[in-house]
Amino acid sequence: MPKPSLIVRKLEPENKETPIQFIESGPIDNKLFFRRNHFSYPSLSHASYWLHVNGFVNHPKLFSLEEIRKLPSRTIKVVLECAGNKRHFFEPKVYGEQWEKGAISEGYWKGVSLRHILMLAGIKQSAREVLVEGYDNGLRTDIDKIITFSRSLPMEKALHPDTIIAYEYNGQPIPFKHGYPLRLIVPQWYAMASVKWIKQISVIGSGFNGPFQTVDYVYYPNKETDVDAYPVTIQNVNSTIQKPLNMEILNTGKHVIKGIAWTGMGVITKVEISLDRGQNWYTVVIAKPANHGYGWTFWTYEWSVTKKGEYTIMTRATDSDNRTQPETPFWNQKGYGNNAIDKIWVKVE
């Protein structure tokens, strides 16, 4: 039987999405974990690898991989979702990688709390943000010099115990294409925050204004200007229908409709489905145990259909912060955070 494979969106740099419709359970095998890159893969050797911690700290540190692995660890199940997931479905269309529904994956990450590393270095009172720089670098269309992929976190998020410097994925060393030897994992935020191939961590006394912080990964709600722009951070509540496939032809009878739901705030509390273009909504069965921590929730609905014809199937999720998927997405220039009600179309014969 053929096996699912990554869906190519771009070859250089490599950008491929998970075949999310064919994922039966989590965690995602690393071979099917989506890949999002702004530059070519970096060249580095773990044999000579050191993690630098500097800036507004009392004791600048240099950690070897062995030292990192000896520190107290934690393992967390986390959904990583590209901020551009579902960009393809915006109207009017926006430029950028045309991700459909597979720029999202989940799995178990093991590492040491960034907080622990920062405490060992001693944070100065004047510290404001924690800047994480990756080894991946290259040119942008708007800057005439080589830059690295770098992102900062506010102190509160950086010091959360579940913001970790990870060195394992699903019980194995992180695959090189996903950030080996060390990558940041920032639960509940879109995945641009989870910097790969960490080069150094700098505690800074002002807001970071690098291009991946203040140009990209910013919501620009006005088509012609940058008025009312604000940064992309927390994942929106969202859901995806995995089965049946969009535009599939079905027989009359019973069909199991299934999918996933996730959120960046709290947990998923309800998933609803409509089979008549949103006129009526029914609550679906959420897999037990219910969503906890930072993973996604599987859900199912048994559909008995006796009438032939064309159907629009829609789903919407609600989280414990009472956020529900909107009917239409929040349009923005760069196509981030699309969490509109999910829709597929099927024909029953």
XYZ file of C-alpha atoms in Angstrom:
349
model
C 0.000 0.000 0.000
C 1.384 3.465 -0.880
C 2.407 5.556 2.116
C 1.562 9.237 2.615
C 4.336 11.683 1.800
C 5.011 15.375 2.349
C 3.301 17.791 -0.059
C 5.755 20.108 -1.800
C 5.080 23.852 -1.665
C 8.617 24.963 -2.495
C 11.879 23.113 -3.168
C 14.472 25.784 -2.321
C 14.308 26.599 0.470
C 12.438 23.412 1.332
C 8.815 23.990 2.318
C 6.550 20.954 2.527
C 3.310 20.282 4.356
C 2.008 17.299 6.268
C -0.620 15.162 4.465
C -2.943 15.970 7.346
C -5.935 14.123 5.847
C -4.099 10.817 6.230
C -2.893 11.209 9.822
C -4.659 8.570 11.914
C -3.135 9.481 15.257
C -0.457 11.626 16.871
C 2.419 12.080 17.273
C 3.567 12.785 13.735
C 6.539 10.784 12.495
C 9.416 13.155 11.776
C 9.349 12.147 8.089
C 5.824 13.551 7.811
C 6.365 16.627 10.009
C 5.845 19.781 7.948
C 8.944 21.747 6.952
C 9.045 25.539 6.929
C 12.275 27.271 5.951
C 13.164 30.839 5.028
C 16.710 29.916 3.982
C 18.718 26.868 2.932
C 19.637 24.403 5.645
C 22.645 25.588 7.681
C 25.998 23.830 7.842
C 27.044 22.977 11.383
C 28.671 20.177 13.323
C 27.382 18.912 16.644
C 30.940 17.919 17.557
C 31.933 21.576 17.879
C 28.551 22.841 19.003
C 28.205 25.255 21.909
C 25.195 27.235 23.110
C 26.025 30.851 23.954
C 23.911 32.702 26.553
C 24.803 36.369 26.849
C 23.507 39.937 27.015
C 21.786 41.382 30.091
C 22.888 38.525 32.361
C 25.159 38.432 35.397
C 27.102 35.370 34.271
C 27.384 34.791 30.487
C 27.384 31.060 29.818
C 28.690 28.626 27.228
C 26.937 25.239 27.317
C 28.001 22.056 25.562
C 25.322 19.632 24.344
C 26.385 17.206 27.071
C 25.859 19.869 29.727
C 22.421 20.721 28.326
C 21.344 17.075 28.433
C 22.417 16.750 32.073
C 20.122 19.571 33.201
C 16.615 18.806 34.537
C 14.400 17.955 31.557
C 10.725 17.935 30.699
C 8.792 16.316 27.853
C 5.746 18.070 26.410
C 3.315 17.240 23.629
C 3.022 20.321 21.418
C 1.231 21.295 18.225
C 3.448 23.409 15.990
C 1.505 25.340 13.365
C 2.935 27.664 10.749
C 1.324 31.095 10.990
C 0.589 30.780 7.266
C -1.354 27.529 7.603
C -4.475 27.696 5.377
C -3.150 30.814 3.570
C -4.364 29.299 0.292
C -7.979 29.865 1.349
C -7.876 33.638 1.871
C -10.019 35.797 -0.384
C -8.784 38.024 -1.870
C -5.635 35.963 -2.375
C -2.385 36.879 -0.643
C 1.220 36.224 -1.678
C 3.461 33.732 0.095
C 3.690 29.961 0.377
C 0.228 28.665 -0.530
C -0.198 26.355 2.444
C -3.433 24.425 2.504
C -4.248 22.548 5.725
C -1.005 20.694 6.435
C 1.407 23.321 7.787
C 0.790 21.808 11.205
C 2.122 18.785 13.112
C 2.413 17.565 16.687
C 4.693 15.381 18.732
C 6.648 14.965 21.969
C 9.530 17.357 22.565
C 12.098 16.817 25.327
C 14.457 19.465 26.592
C 15.384 21.882 29.327
C 13.289 24.907 30.288
C 14.638 28.114 28.808
C 13.853 29.538 32.243
C 16.390 27.173 33.850
C 19.113 28.242 31.414
C 18.368 31.912 32.056
C 18.347 31.445 35.819
C 21.819 29.868 35.639
C 23.038 32.947 33.775
C 21.260 35.363 36.114
C 18.882 37.862 34.495
C 19.531 41.538 35.122
C 16.636 43.739 36.250
C 16.891 45.844 33.095
C 16.149 42.807 30.879
C 13.117 43.142 28.624
C 13.178 40.347 26.042
C 15.002 37.119 25.225
C 16.412 36.982 21.701
C 17.021 33.577 20.107
C 19.177 33.423 16.975
C 19.309 30.441 14.643
C 22.163 29.249 12.439
C 20.000 29.440 9.312
C 20.771 32.557 7.287
C 20.507 34.103 3.866
C 19.246 37.037 1.828
C 15.800 38.642 1.856
C 14.199 40.619 -0.943
C 14.071 43.745 1.252
C 17.584 43.711 2.797
C 20.949 43.862 1.012
C 22.864 41.745 3.488
C 22.856 38.233 4.878
C 20.769 37.883 8.012
C 19.987 35.032 10.375
C 16.546 33.882 11.426
C 16.079 35.486 14.841
C 13.065 35.999 17.083
C 12.530 37.383 20.571
C 10.101 36.524 23.361
C 8.765 38.788 26.095
C 10.166 37.841 29.504
C 6.883 36.325 30.682
C 6.751 33.839 27.795
C 10.497 33.146 27.913
C 10.264 32.297 31.614
C 7.258 29.985 31.282
C 8.463 26.530 32.390
C 7.094 24.874 29.230
C 9.076 27.105 26.889
C 11.929 24.688 26.322
C 15.207 24.241 24.504
C 14.522 20.851 22.947
C 17.030 18.207 21.924
C 14.711 15.216 21.334
C 11.590 14.631 19.264
C 9.484 11.525 19.947
C 12.295 9.980 21.997
C 15.017 10.479 19.384
C 17.495 13.303 18.733
C 15.731 16.073 16.822
C 16.149 15.411 13.081
C 18.511 17.865 11.423
C 15.756 19.261 9.196
C 13.731 20.143 12.281
C 16.446 21.991 14.162
C 19.119 19.557 15.384
C 20.900 19.811 17.709
C 18.773 22.349 19.643
C 15.571 24.168 18.821
C 13.255 26.346 20.830
C 9.727 25.088 21.466
C 7.173 27.751 22.385
C 3.801 26.092 23.122
C 0.600 27.912 22.111
C 2.394 30.398 19.827
C 2.613 29.978 16.077
C 5.719 28.046 15.058
C 7.788 31.010 13.847
C 8.624 31.502 17.556
C 10.147 28.015 17.833
C 13.555 28.922 16.390
C 15.548 26.016 14.916
C 19.315 25.348 15.014
C 19.850 27.668 17.987
C 23.115 29.611 17.696
C 22.849 31.867 20.727
C 20.442 33.267 23.293
C 20.767 36.931 24.201
C 18.875 38.704 26.953
C 18.211 42.227 25.685
C 17.089 45.464 27.284
C 14.857 46.724 24.460
C 12.350 45.443 21.950
C 13.868 43.410 19.096
C 13.176 44.876 15.654
C 14.597 42.233 13.302
C 12.719 41.603 10.027
C 11.199 38.308 11.167
C 9.771 40.184 14.143
C 8.645 43.559 12.805
C 8.172 43.028 9.041
C 7.122 39.386 8.733
C 4.859 37.680 11.264
C 2.841 40.833 11.677
C -0.889 41.179 11.012
C -1.497 43.972 8.492
C -5.301 44.273 8.353
C -5.361 47.120 5.801
C -4.597 46.273 2.204
C -2.806 49.506 1.267
C -1.160 50.668 4.530
C 0.490 49.362 7.698
C -2.059 51.094 9.934
C -3.259 49.024 12.908
C -0.556 46.367 12.421
C 0.218 44.077 15.366
C 2.439 41.006 15.919
C 1.490 37.388 15.319
C 1.773 35.422 18.565
C -0.887 33.060 19.989
C -2.479 30.358 17.847
C -6.132 30.887 16.988
C -8.735 28.262 17.830
C -9.079 26.065 14.742
C -10.253 22.755 13.273
C -9.668 20.662 10.166
C -11.790 17.967 8.551
C -9.599 14.974 7.681
C -12.219 12.570 6.363
C -13.953 12.504 3.941
C -11.696 14.265 1.477
C -12.759 17.466 -0.211
C -14.765 16.811 -3.428
C -15.030 13.103 -2.621
C -17.929 11.053 -4.042
C -19.717 8.929 -1.426
C -22.445 6.306 -1.396
C -25.589 6.710 0.636
C -25.366 5.137 4.088
C -23.253 5.729 7.183
C -19.982 7.637 7.079
C -17.598 8.639 9.850
C -16.541 12.256 9.556
C -13.328 12.877 11.492
C -10.803 15.583 12.117
C -8.695 17.548 14.578
C -9.144 20.723 16.614
C -6.576 22.822 18.493
C -6.088 26.158 20.218
C -3.407 28.434 21.630
C -5.467 29.379 24.684
C -6.746 26.833 27.190
C -8.238 23.652 25.742
C -10.829 22.645 23.162
C -14.224 22.412 24.863
C -16.550 21.841 21.899
C -16.515 20.989 18.206
C -19.644 21.397 16.080
C -20.539 20.214 12.601
C -23.015 21.405 9.987
C -24.183 19.390 6.998
C -26.473 22.056 5.503
C -24.251 25.090 4.885
C -24.435 26.278 8.477
C -28.198 26.277 9.016
C -28.001 23.651 11.753
C -25.073 22.677 14.004
C -24.512 19.439 15.914
C -21.953 18.693 18.620
C -19.416 16.029 17.652
C -17.662 13.482 19.840
C -14.306 14.697 21.153
C -11.756 11.939 21.722
C -11.089 11.073 25.353
C -9.162 12.125 27.258
C -10.128 15.609 26.166
C -7.458 17.936 24.883
C -4.985 18.860 27.585
C -1.669 20.574 27.522
C -0.673 21.694 24.034
C -1.764 18.864 21.728
C -4.620 18.691 19.265
C -7.932 16.933 19.845
C -9.327 14.252 17.555
C -13.077 14.332 16.959
C -15.606 12.164 15.091
C -19.196 12.360 13.885
C -21.290 9.526 12.442
C -23.282 10.742 9.473
C -26.228 8.775 8.106
C -27.143 10.083 4.688
C -30.001 8.675 2.603
C -30.574 11.528 0.186
C -28.382 11.840 -2.862
C -26.941 15.210 -3.779
C -24.171 17.676 -3.058
C -23.331 18.572 0.544
C -21.227 21.214 2.278
C -19.679 19.926 5.495
C -18.511 22.590 7.963
C -16.852 22.420 11.375
C -16.102 24.960 14.081
C -14.288 24.559 17.391
C -14.623 26.471 20.660
C -11.986 26.693 23.389
C -12.048 27.264 27.147
C -11.469 30.995 26.584
C -14.785 31.028 24.705
C -13.108 31.676 21.365
C -14.976 30.152 18.407
C -13.926 29.907 14.783
C -15.427 32.745 12.726
C -17.413 32.268 9.545
C -14.825 34.170 7.529
C -11.104 34.605 8.274
C -9.506 37.805 9.498
C -7.962 38.980 6.252
C -4.448 40.410 6.455
C -1.797 41.289 3.873
C 0.554 38.386 4.616
C -2.107 35.735 5.146
C -1.538 34.728 8.750
C -3.807 33.051 11.279
C -6.592 31.761 9.019
C -8.988 30.032 11.411
C -12.277 30.351 9.571
C -14.872 27.582 9.875
C -13.487 24.602 7.947
C -15.402 23.506 4.855
C -15.365 20.632 2.420
C -17.726 19.615 -0.352
C -18.876 16.057 -1.099
C -21.296 14.420 -3.484
C -23.524 11.516 -2.447
C -24.623 9.133 -5.189
